[in-house]
Every structure is written in C-alpha cells, then in structure tokens.
XYZ file of C-alpha atoms in Angstrom:
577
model
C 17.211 8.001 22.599
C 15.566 6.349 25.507
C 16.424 3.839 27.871
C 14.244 1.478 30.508
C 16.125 -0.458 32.538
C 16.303 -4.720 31.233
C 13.290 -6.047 32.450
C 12.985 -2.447 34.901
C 10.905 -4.153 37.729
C 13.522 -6.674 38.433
C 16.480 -4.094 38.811
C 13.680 -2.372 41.389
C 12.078 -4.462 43.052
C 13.879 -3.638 46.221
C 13.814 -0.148 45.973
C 10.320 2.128 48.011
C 8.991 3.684 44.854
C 6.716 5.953 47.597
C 7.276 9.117 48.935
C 6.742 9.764 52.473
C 3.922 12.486 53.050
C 5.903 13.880 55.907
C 8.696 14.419 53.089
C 6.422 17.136 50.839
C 6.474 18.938 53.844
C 10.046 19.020 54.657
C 13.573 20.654 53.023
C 13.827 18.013 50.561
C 16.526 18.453 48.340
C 15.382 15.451 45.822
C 14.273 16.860 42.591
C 11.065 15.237 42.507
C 9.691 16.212 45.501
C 10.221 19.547 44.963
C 8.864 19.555 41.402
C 5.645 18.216 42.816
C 5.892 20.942 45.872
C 5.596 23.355 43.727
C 2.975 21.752 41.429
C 0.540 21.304 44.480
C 1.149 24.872 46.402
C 0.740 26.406 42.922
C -2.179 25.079 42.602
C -3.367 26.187 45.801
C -2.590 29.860 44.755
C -4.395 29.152 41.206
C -7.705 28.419 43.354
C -7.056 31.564 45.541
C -6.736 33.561 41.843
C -9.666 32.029 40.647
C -11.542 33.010 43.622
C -10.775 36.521 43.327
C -11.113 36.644 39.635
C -14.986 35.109 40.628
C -15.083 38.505 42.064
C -14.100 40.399 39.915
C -16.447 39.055 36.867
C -19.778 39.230 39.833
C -18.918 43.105 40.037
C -19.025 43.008 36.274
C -22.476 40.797 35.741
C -24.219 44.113 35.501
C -23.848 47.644 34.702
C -23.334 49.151 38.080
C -20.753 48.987 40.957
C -23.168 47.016 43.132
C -21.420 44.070 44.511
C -17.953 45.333 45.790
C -16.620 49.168 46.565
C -15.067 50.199 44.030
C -11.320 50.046 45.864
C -11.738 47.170 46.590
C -12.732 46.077 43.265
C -9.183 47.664 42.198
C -7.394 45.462 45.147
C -8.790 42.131 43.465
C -8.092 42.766 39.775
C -4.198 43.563 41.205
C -3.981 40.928 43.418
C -5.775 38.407 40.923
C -3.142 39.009 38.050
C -0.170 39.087 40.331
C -0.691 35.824 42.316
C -1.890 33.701 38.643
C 1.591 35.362 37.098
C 3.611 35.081 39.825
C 2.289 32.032 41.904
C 0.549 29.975 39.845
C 1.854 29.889 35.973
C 5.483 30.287 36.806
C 6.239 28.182 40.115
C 3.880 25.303 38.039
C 5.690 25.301 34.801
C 9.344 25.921 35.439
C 9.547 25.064 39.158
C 7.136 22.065 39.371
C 7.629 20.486 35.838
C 11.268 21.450 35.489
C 12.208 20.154 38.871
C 9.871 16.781 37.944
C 11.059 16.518 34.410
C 14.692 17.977 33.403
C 17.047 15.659 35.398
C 14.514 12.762 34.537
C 15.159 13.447 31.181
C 18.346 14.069 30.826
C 19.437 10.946 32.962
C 20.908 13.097 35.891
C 20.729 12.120 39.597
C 19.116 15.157 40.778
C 19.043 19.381 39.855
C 22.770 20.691 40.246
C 22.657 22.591 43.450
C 19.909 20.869 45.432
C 19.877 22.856 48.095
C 19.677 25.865 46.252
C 16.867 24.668 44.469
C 15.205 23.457 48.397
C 15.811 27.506 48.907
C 14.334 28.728 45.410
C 10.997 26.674 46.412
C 10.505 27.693 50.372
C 10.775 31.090 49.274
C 7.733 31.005 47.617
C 5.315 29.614 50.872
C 6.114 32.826 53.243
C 5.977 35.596 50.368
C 2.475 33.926 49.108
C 1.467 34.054 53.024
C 2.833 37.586 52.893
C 1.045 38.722 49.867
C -2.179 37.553 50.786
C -1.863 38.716 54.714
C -1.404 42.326 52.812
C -5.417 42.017 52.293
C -5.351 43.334 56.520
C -3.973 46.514 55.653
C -5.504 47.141 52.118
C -3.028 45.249 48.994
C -2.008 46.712 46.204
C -4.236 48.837 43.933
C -2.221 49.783 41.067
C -2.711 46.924 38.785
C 0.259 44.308 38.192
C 1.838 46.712 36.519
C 2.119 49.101 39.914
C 3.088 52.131 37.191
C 3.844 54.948 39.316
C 2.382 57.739 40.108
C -0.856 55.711 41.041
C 1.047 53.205 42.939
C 2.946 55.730 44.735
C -0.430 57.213 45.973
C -2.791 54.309 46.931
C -2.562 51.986 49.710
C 1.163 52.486 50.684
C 1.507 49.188 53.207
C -0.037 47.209 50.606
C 2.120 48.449 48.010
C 5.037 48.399 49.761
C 4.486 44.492 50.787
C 3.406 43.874 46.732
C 7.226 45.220 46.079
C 8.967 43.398 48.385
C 6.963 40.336 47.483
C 8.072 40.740 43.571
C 11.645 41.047 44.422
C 11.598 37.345 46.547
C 9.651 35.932 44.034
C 12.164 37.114 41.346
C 15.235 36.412 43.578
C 13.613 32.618 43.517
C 13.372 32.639 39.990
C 16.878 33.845 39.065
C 17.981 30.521 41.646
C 15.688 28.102 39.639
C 17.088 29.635 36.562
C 20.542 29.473 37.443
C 20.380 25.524 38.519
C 18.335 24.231 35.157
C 20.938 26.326 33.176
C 23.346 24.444 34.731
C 22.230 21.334 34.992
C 20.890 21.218 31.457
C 24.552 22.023 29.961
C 26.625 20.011 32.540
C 24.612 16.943 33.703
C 23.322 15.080 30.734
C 24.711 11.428 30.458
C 27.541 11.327 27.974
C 25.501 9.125 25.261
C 22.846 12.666 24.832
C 24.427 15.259 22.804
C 22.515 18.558 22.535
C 20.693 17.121 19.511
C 19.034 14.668 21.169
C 17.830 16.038 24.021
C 14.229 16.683 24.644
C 12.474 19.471 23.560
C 11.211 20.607 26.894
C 14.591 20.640 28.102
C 15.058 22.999 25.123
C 12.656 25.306 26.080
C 13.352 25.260 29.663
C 17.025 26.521 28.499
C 15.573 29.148 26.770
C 13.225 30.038 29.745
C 16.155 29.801 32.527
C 18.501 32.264 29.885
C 15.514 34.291 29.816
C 14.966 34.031 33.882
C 18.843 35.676 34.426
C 18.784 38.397 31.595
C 15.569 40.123 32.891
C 14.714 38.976 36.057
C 17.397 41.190 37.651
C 15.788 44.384 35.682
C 12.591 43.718 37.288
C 13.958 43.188 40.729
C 16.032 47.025 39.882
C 13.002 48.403 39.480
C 11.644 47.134 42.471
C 14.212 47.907 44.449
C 13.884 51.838 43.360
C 10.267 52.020 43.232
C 10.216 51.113 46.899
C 12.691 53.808 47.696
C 10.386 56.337 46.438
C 7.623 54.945 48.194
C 8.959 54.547 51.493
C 11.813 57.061 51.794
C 10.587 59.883 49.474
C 13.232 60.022 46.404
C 12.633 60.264 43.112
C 13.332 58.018 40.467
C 9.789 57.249 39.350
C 7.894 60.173 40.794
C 6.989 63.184 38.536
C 6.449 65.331 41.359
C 9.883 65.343 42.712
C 11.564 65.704 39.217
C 11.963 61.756 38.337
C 10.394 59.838 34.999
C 7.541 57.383 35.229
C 8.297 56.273 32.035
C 11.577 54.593 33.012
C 10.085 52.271 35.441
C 7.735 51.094 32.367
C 10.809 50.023 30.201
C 12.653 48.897 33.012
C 9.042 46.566 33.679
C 8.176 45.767 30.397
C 11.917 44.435 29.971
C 10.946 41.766 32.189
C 7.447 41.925 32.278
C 7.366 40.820 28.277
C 9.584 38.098 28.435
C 8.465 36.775 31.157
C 4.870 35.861 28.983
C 7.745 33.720 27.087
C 8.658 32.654 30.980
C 5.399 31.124 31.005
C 5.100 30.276 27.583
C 7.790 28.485 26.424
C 8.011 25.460 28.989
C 4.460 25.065 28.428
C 5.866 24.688 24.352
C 7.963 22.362 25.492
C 5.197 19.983 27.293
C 3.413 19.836 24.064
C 6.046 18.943 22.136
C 6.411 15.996 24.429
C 2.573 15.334 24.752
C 1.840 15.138 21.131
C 4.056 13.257 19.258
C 3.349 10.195 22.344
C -0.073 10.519 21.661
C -0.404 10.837 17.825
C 2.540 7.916 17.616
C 4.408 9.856 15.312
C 8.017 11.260 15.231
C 7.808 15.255 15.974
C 8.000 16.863 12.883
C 11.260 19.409 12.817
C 12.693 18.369 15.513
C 15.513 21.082 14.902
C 12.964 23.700 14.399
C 11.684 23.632 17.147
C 14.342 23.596 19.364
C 16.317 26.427 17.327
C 13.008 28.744 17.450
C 12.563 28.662 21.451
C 16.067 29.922 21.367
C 15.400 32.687 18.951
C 12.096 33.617 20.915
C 14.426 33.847 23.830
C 16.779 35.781 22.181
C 13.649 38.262 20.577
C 11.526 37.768 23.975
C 14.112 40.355 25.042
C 14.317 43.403 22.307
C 10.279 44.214 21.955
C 9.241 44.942 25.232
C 8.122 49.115 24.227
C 5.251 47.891 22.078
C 3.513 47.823 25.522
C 4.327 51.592 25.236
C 2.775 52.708 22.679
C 0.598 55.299 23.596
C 3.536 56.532 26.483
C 4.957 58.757 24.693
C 7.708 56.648 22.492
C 8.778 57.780 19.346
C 7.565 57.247 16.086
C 11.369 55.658 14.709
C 11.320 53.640 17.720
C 7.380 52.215 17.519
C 8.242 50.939 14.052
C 11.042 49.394 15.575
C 9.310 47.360 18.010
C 6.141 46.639 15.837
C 8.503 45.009 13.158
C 10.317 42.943 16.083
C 7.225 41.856 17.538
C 6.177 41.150 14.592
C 9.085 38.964 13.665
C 8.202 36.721 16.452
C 5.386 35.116 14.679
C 7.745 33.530 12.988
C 9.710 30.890 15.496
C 6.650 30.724 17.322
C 5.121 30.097 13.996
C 7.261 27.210 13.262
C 5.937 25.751 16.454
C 2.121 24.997 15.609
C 3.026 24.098 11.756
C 5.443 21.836 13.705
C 2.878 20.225 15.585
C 0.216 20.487 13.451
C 2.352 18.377 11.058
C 2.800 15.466 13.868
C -0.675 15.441 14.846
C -1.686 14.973 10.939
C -2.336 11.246 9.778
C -1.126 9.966 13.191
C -2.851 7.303 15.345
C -4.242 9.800 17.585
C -5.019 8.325 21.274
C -8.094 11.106 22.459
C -6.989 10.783 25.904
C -7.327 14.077 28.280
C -3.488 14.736 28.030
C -4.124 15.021 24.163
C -7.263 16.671 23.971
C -5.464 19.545 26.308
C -2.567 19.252 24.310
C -4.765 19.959 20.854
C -7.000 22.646 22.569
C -3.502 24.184 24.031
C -2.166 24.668 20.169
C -5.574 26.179 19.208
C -6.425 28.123 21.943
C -2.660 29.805 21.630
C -3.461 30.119 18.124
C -5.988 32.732 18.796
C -4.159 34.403 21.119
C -0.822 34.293 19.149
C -2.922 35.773 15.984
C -4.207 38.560 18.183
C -1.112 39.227 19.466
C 0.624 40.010 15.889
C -2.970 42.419 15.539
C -1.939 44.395 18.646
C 1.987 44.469 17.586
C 0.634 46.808 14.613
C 1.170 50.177 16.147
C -2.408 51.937 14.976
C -4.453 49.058 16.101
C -2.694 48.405 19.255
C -3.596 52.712 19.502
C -6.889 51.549 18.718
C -7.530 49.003 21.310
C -4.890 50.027 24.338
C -6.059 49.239 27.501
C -9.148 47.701 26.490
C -11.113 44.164 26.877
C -9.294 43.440 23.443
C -5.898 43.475 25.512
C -7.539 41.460 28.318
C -9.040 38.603 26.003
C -5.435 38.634 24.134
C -3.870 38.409 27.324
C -6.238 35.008 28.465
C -6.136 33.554 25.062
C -2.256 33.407 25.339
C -1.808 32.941 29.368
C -4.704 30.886 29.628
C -5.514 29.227 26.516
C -1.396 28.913 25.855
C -0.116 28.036 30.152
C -2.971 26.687 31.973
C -3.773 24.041 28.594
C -0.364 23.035 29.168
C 0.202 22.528 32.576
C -3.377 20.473 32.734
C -1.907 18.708 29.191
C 1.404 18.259 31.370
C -0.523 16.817 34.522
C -2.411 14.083 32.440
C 0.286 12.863 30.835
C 2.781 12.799 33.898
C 0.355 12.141 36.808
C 1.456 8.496 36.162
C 4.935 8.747 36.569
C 4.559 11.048 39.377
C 2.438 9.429 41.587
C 2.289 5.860 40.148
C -1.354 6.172 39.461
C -3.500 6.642 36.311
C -5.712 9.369 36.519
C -9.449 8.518 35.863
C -9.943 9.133 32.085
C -14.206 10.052 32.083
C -13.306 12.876 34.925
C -10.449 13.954 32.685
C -12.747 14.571 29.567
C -15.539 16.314 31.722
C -12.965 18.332 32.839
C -11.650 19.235 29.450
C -14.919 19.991 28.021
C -16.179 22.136 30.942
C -12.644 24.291 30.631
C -12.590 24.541 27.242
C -16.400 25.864 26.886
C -16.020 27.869 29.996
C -12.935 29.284 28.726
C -14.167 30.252 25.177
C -17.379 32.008 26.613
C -15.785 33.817 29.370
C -12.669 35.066 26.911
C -13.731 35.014 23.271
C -16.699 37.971 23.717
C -13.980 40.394 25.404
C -12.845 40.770 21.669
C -15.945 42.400 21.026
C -16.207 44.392 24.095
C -12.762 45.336 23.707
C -13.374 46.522 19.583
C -16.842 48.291 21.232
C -14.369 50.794 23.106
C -14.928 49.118 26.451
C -11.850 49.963 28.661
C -10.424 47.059 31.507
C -9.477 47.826 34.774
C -13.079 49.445 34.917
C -16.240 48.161 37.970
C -18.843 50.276 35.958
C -19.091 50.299 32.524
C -22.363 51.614 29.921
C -25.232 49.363 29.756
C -24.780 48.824 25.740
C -21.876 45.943 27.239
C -24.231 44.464 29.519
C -25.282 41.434 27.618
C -21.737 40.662 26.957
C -20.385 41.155 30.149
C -23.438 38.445 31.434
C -22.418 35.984 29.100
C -18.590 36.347 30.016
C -19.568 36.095 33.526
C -21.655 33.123 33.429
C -18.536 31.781 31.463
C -16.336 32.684 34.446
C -18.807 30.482 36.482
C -18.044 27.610 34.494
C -14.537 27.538 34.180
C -14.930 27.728 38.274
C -16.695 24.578 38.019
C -14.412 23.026 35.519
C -11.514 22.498 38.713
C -13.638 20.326 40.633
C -13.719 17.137 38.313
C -10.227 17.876 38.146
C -9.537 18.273 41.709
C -11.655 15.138 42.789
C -9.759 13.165 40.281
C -6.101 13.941 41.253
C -7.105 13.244 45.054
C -8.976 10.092 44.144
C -6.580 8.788 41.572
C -3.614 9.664 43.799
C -4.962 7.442 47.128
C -7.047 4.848 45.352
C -6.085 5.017 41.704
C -5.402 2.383 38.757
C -2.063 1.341 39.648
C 0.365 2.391 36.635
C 3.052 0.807 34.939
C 6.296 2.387 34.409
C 5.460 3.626 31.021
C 1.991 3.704 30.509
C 1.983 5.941 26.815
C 5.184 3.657 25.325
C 6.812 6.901 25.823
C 10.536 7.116 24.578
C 11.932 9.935 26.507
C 14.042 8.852 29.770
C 11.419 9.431 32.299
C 9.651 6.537 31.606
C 12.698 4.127 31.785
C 12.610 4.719 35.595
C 9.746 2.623 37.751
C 6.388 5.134 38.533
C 7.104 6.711 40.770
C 11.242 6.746 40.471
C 13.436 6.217 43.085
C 15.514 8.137 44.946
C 18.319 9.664 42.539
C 16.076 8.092 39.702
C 18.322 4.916 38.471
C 20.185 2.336 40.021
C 21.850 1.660 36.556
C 23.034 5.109 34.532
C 20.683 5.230 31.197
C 22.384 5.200 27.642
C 20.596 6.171 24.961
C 19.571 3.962 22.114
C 16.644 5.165 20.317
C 15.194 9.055 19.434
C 13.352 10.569 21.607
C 10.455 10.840 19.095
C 11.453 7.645 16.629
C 7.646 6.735 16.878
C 6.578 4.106 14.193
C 10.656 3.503 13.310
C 10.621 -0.246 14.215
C 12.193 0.307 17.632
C 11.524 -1.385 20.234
C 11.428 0.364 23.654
C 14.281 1.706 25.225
C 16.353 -0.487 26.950
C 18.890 0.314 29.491
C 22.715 -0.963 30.034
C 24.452 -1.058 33.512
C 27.332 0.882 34.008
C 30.203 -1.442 34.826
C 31.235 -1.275 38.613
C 34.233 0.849 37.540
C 32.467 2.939 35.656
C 30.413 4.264 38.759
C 29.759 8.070 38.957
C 31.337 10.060 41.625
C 31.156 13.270 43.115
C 32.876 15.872 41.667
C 31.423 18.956 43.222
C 31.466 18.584 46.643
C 28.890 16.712 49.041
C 26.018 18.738 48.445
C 25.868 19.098 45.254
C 24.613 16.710 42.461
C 26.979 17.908 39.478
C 28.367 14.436 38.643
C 31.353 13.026 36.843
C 29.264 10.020 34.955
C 31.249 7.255 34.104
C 31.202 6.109 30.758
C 28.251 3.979 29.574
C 29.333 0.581 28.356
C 27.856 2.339 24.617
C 29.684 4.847 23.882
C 28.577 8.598 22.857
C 30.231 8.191 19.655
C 28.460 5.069 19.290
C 24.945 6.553 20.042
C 25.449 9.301 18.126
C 25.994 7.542 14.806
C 22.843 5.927 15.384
C-alpha cells in the first residue's frame, strides 16, 4: 500500500531534511517535532522514575528500614508509579510515536488541529516541573491510586498538587485523543481505505476512543477528591458520611483502561516491527486490527476486578472475572498473530527485532498472569502483594517499555536520518532483558510467599529474594546508558541513513529521513500492502498529483484537515488491487 516518491532524492533534493535545534524548543505545530518532543522529555521523566525506583529497591536490599524514613519511602513508591504512568509510558507511546507516525502513515500533511496538539504537549513540561517541585513540601503518599481516606490524611500540599497534576495531564490526553481520532478517520489519502491502513494506526484509534470514554471519569474524580481535601465535603470521606468506594470505580474506570492506553500503541509498533524484520506478510491482518477494537471496547466493562476484596458482590465478581477473562482472547489473537509472522521468516536479529521478540514474550508472562489474577479466589489470594507488582512490570514493562525501545530502533532512522549503532543496541538489549527478568520474575515468588507491596520492612525469610531483585534493579539502571550514549552519538555523528533503510512498505519510509516539512511534496497513492512482504513487489513508488489536483484548505488556516485532491490512481483502482 506504500508509496516512495520516483527516484525520492531527486523530488528532494532541494528541500532541508534538518530540524533546527532551536525548533524542539519552540511552539511547533509540525507533527514531527512534536512527536519527538515528547519522545525526548519522556524520556527525561523515565530516568527521573528510574531514579526513584533505585530507591525504592536500596530500602528493600535488606530486611530493615535502614536507608530511607519510612514516609519518605511511601513518597517515592507514589511518585515513582505516577511519573512512569503518567510521564513516561503515555506521553512516549501515544504522544511521541503517534505524533511521529500517524500522519506519516496515513499520507496526511500534519495532525488535524496542530495547534491543539502544540497545547496537548506544553502541558506536560510545567505539570512534570510541578509534580516534582511538590518533593519541597512533602508529595503524595497515598500510592498512585491516592484511595481516600489515606490520601485525605497525609501530606495535604503534596496531595493536593498530585490532583491537580492528574487532571492537566488527563485534560492533555483527552486533546491528543481527540486530534488522532480525527485525523485517523478524516485525513487519510483517498487511495487508503480503512482496510489498508496500518495497524498502529489501528491501535492508536482504539487508544484515542479509549482516551475520551474514560479519561473524563478520572479527571471527575479528581475534581471531587480535591474538594474534599481542600474545602472539607464529602464525597469520598467516610467520616463526613461519603463512600470511598466510589472514587475506586470511578478510578479503576480509567485507571484499567488506561493499561490498554499504554498497551495497545505499543501492539501496534510490533505489528509494524515484525513483519519488516521477519520479511513476511503479517499474519491476520484483520485480526488484529478487529481485536484492538474489541479490547477497547472490553478495556472499558472490567475495571471492579481491581475490587475484589472492597467489598463487591459475589454476582458482580463473577461478572468481571468472566469479562476479564474474555480479554485473553483478542489479545490472544495478537501473539498467535505474530508468532505466526515471525515463524519460517528471514528473520534480520537487529535490536528493533530482538525488542520486538522479547516485547511478545515478556507480555506473554504478564498477559498469562494477568488471566491468574482475573480468577476471583486467586486474585483474593495474592491482592496487594509482590504477585500484583511483578504482574504489573511484566505487562507495563515487559509489554510498553519493549515497545517503545522496539519502536526507537526501528524509527531512529527516519527520525533523525541516522542509523543507530547496532553492537550498543544488542548490549543494550541483553543488559534490559536480564536485568528485567531478575529484578521482576522472583516477585512471583515473593508475592505467592505472602509478601505484601507498598511495604519498607518486610521478614527476613524474603531477604534473599529481595537481594537478588535488587541487584536486578541495578542492572536494568545500567542497561540506559548504552542506550543513551548511542542515541546521542548516532544522532550527531551517526551512519548517515537512507530513506528506507528496512525496505519497509508502510508510507513513512516513502518520505526522505528525516521528512520534510508537511512530509511530501507529491501526495502518496498507494500501490502495494502494507505488509505484501515476499509478494513480488517492488517498493512503493509514488505518483504526483496533477497541478489541479492540488490539496487545499478546507478547515481554516490553522488547521491541517485537508481536502486531498484526487491521486492520478484512483481509490477504486487501489482498492481492487
């Protein structure tokens, strides 16, 4: 389904593939920049999480509460989980590699509104600044979950600056939502019907629906649970007649989807990654599209099995066990999807793949526990224990982080316009992947042992274990620094790249590396799949637009909603092919 423009470097010769520094640091409104704005500050914040999660697994080296008070100890845990959820894994995978990636692929100028997505992104820099400036007062203590009572009672500034903090971050999300909804649905070129679009710009469909229905819940709660903390009523607190309990469903109704949030763009990078890499059409195409819909849709009806033990009927646990349950499904169409490509292809062992494979297997884990802990008498069992926590890693780590690294290999090129070094890619796979593994896989046993989370003293029977996770932890810190000395390297003095260094097939390679401003200089048309690997196809090729045909504005002068022209190939044409 891909285009490249007819002999690409002459059509672009003229044009300054380079961005400006200066211009990463301005109110860009191109799509690319701010993709890769929000790739590099959350990146920043994913350092700052790491840091404190360094913390947090010292404290738990040994036995005692001997390396940080104990208060404290509860102020990094919170603030470790909120800034990799909110600042890191989101912002990277829908803001950076949906800005970078959607209009690429779907031949579009630019994002709809792109000055609403400018606003979505510099949201983000002063409510980080904010969050982390709470750490002069005391942050939040609560947990990420900030249940009330206990976040009603400890460190008020810091909890009141956590809330307001949540409800920016969400109000960017429901803008970044809003503009790939739209853009997906209005802005492909006329030659890509919604069957041949790419499967990331499936799953970022799914994640922007997802983004509107229960971002606004979350933001709700926010909005009350600040009320009672700052002017005294009641709608959360049991000692002036109101119901803890409803701020947990009104959480959990975003607070579960949004693991599908940060789940299901990092799907759709591996269904990209792997079928370029194994040189192989993705098997079930259809599938896999249709089932991040469907875990959209279910993302949003199971969100009480976090609620087990609150209370919640026995008719209504069964419900939400068999839902969760049901999710296995899509999701499990997925792997068997990709395990299907990656069998008998010509696999290329580059570090995009190798994160790619050890993303599918590391979710695997955590997908497998997750269907343990839907059961209602073993999630009883194991409820807010190391169990939950190494379930938790297995699918936000192992799943999210093995994608956007996966992601990062594979679209450094086309980014920046340099390869990345391959030997410091590998190093830096293996050291994550062992790090990762030791610090995560023994908190199954911890957690089965009875040993609760949230906990800076624990009995000495865990000791050993909590040693070997921690020595784990101290690894996976190590693992960035390859990675960080190769993306700085690479980027100044790197292997120059070519415009499509994988002989990718989706759009974004059609365009020079890195693409011009508004992308094209010639609209795209789509001749091939996106995944026709081994068909006989050549790469794409791209027709000019006749001069008639040239797109103009159609929804005023600051936004990029288009009226393409028609493509000298017809949709009809392209679609009987």
């Amino acid at each position: 389904m891909t285009t490249a423009p007819i002999n690409a470097s002459d059509h672009h010769v003229e044009v300054a593939h380079g961005t400006p520094w200066k211009e990463y640091f301005s109110f860009s409104t191109d799509h690319k920049v701010i993709g890769i704005q929000y790739l590099v500050t959350s990146f920043v914040f994913y350092l700052i999480g790491g840091v404190l999660a360094e913390l947090v697994r010292t404290e738990l080296a040994t036995p005692a509460s001997d390396f940080v008070p104990r208060e404290v100890y509860n102020e990094l845990f919170t603030m470790h989980a909120t800034i990799m959820i909110f600042l890191w894994i989101i912002p990277s995978l829908t803001g950076g590699f949906g800005n970078f990636l959607v209009p690429l692929m779907i031949g579009a100028k630019d994002m709809a509104f792109p000055k609403l997505n400018a606003i979505a992104f510099w949201i983000i820099p002063p409510t980080s600044v904010l969050l982390l400036m709470s750490f002069f007062v005391g942050p939040a203590s609560a947990g990420w979950t900030s249940y009330p009572p206990l976040s009603l009672i400890t460190n008020k500034a810091g909890e009141a600056i956590w809330i307001a903090g949540v409800i920016l971050l969400g109000t960017s999300s429901i803008m970044a939502g809003l503009n790939f909804l739209v853009t997906i649905l209005k802005m492909r070129i006329p030659s890509m019907p919604m069957n041949k679009m790419p499967l990331f710009c499936w799953a970022m469909l799914a994640t922007s629906a997802l983004q509107l229905v229960a971002t606004p819940v979350l933001t709700g709660a926010m909005v009350l649970l600040g009320f009672d903390l700052i002017i005294g009523t009641a709608f959360f607190n049991p000692t002036g007649g109101g119901d803890p309990i409803v701020y947990q469903h009104m959480f959990w109704f975003y607070s579960h989807p949004a693991v599908y949030i940060m789940i299901l763009p990092a799907f759709g990078l591996i269904s990209e990654i792997l079928p370029v890499h194994a040189r192989k059409p993705i098997f079930g195409y259809q599938a896999i599209a249709y089932s991040s819909i469907a875990i959209s849709f279910l993302g949003l009806i199971v969100w009480a099995h976090h609620m087990f033990t609150s209370g919640t009927p026995d008719w209504l646990r069964m419900f939400f066990m068999i839902a969760t349950m049901v999710i296995a499904v899509p999701t499990g169409i997925k792997v068997f999807s990709w395990v299907a490509t990656v069998w008998g292809g010509k696999l290329r062992l580059c570090s995009a793949m190798l994160f790619g494979m050890a993303f599918v297997s590391m979710f695997v884990v955590g997908g497998l526990s997750g269907v343990m802990v839907a059961a209602v008498p073993f999630d009883i069992h194991v409820h807010d224990t190391y169990f939950i926590v190494a379930h938790l890693h297995y699918v936000l780590f192992g799943g999210s982080v093995f994608g956007i690294y996966a992601g990062i290999y594979h679209w450094f090129p086309k980014m920046t316009g340099k390869m990345l070094n391959e030997p410091l890619g590998k190093i830096h796979w293996a050291l994550t992947f062992v790090g990762f593994n030791m610090t995560f896989l023994p908190m199954h046993v911890l957690g089965l042992q009875g040993m609760n989370r949230r906990v800076a003293e624990y009995d000495p029977q865990f000791a050993t274990i909590n040693m070997i996770c921690t020595i784990g932890s101290y690894i996976l810190a190590v693992s960035t620094l390859p990675f960080i000395a190769n993306a700085i390297w690479s980027w100044m003095a790197g292997e120059k790249a070519s415009d499509n260094p994988w002989e990718a097939l989706t759009l974004e390679w059609t365009t020079p590396s890195p693409p011009p401003h508004e992308n094209w200089d010639i609209e795209p048309v789509l001749v091939v799949g996106p995944y026709d690997y081994g068909m006989n196809h050549k790469l794409p090729v791209n027709i000019p637009l006749a001069k008639e045909s040239e797109p103009v504005l159609a929804a005023g002068p600051n936004s990029a909603l288009r009226a393409e022209g028609n493509p000298e190939v017809s949709p009809s044409e392209n679609s009987e092919e």
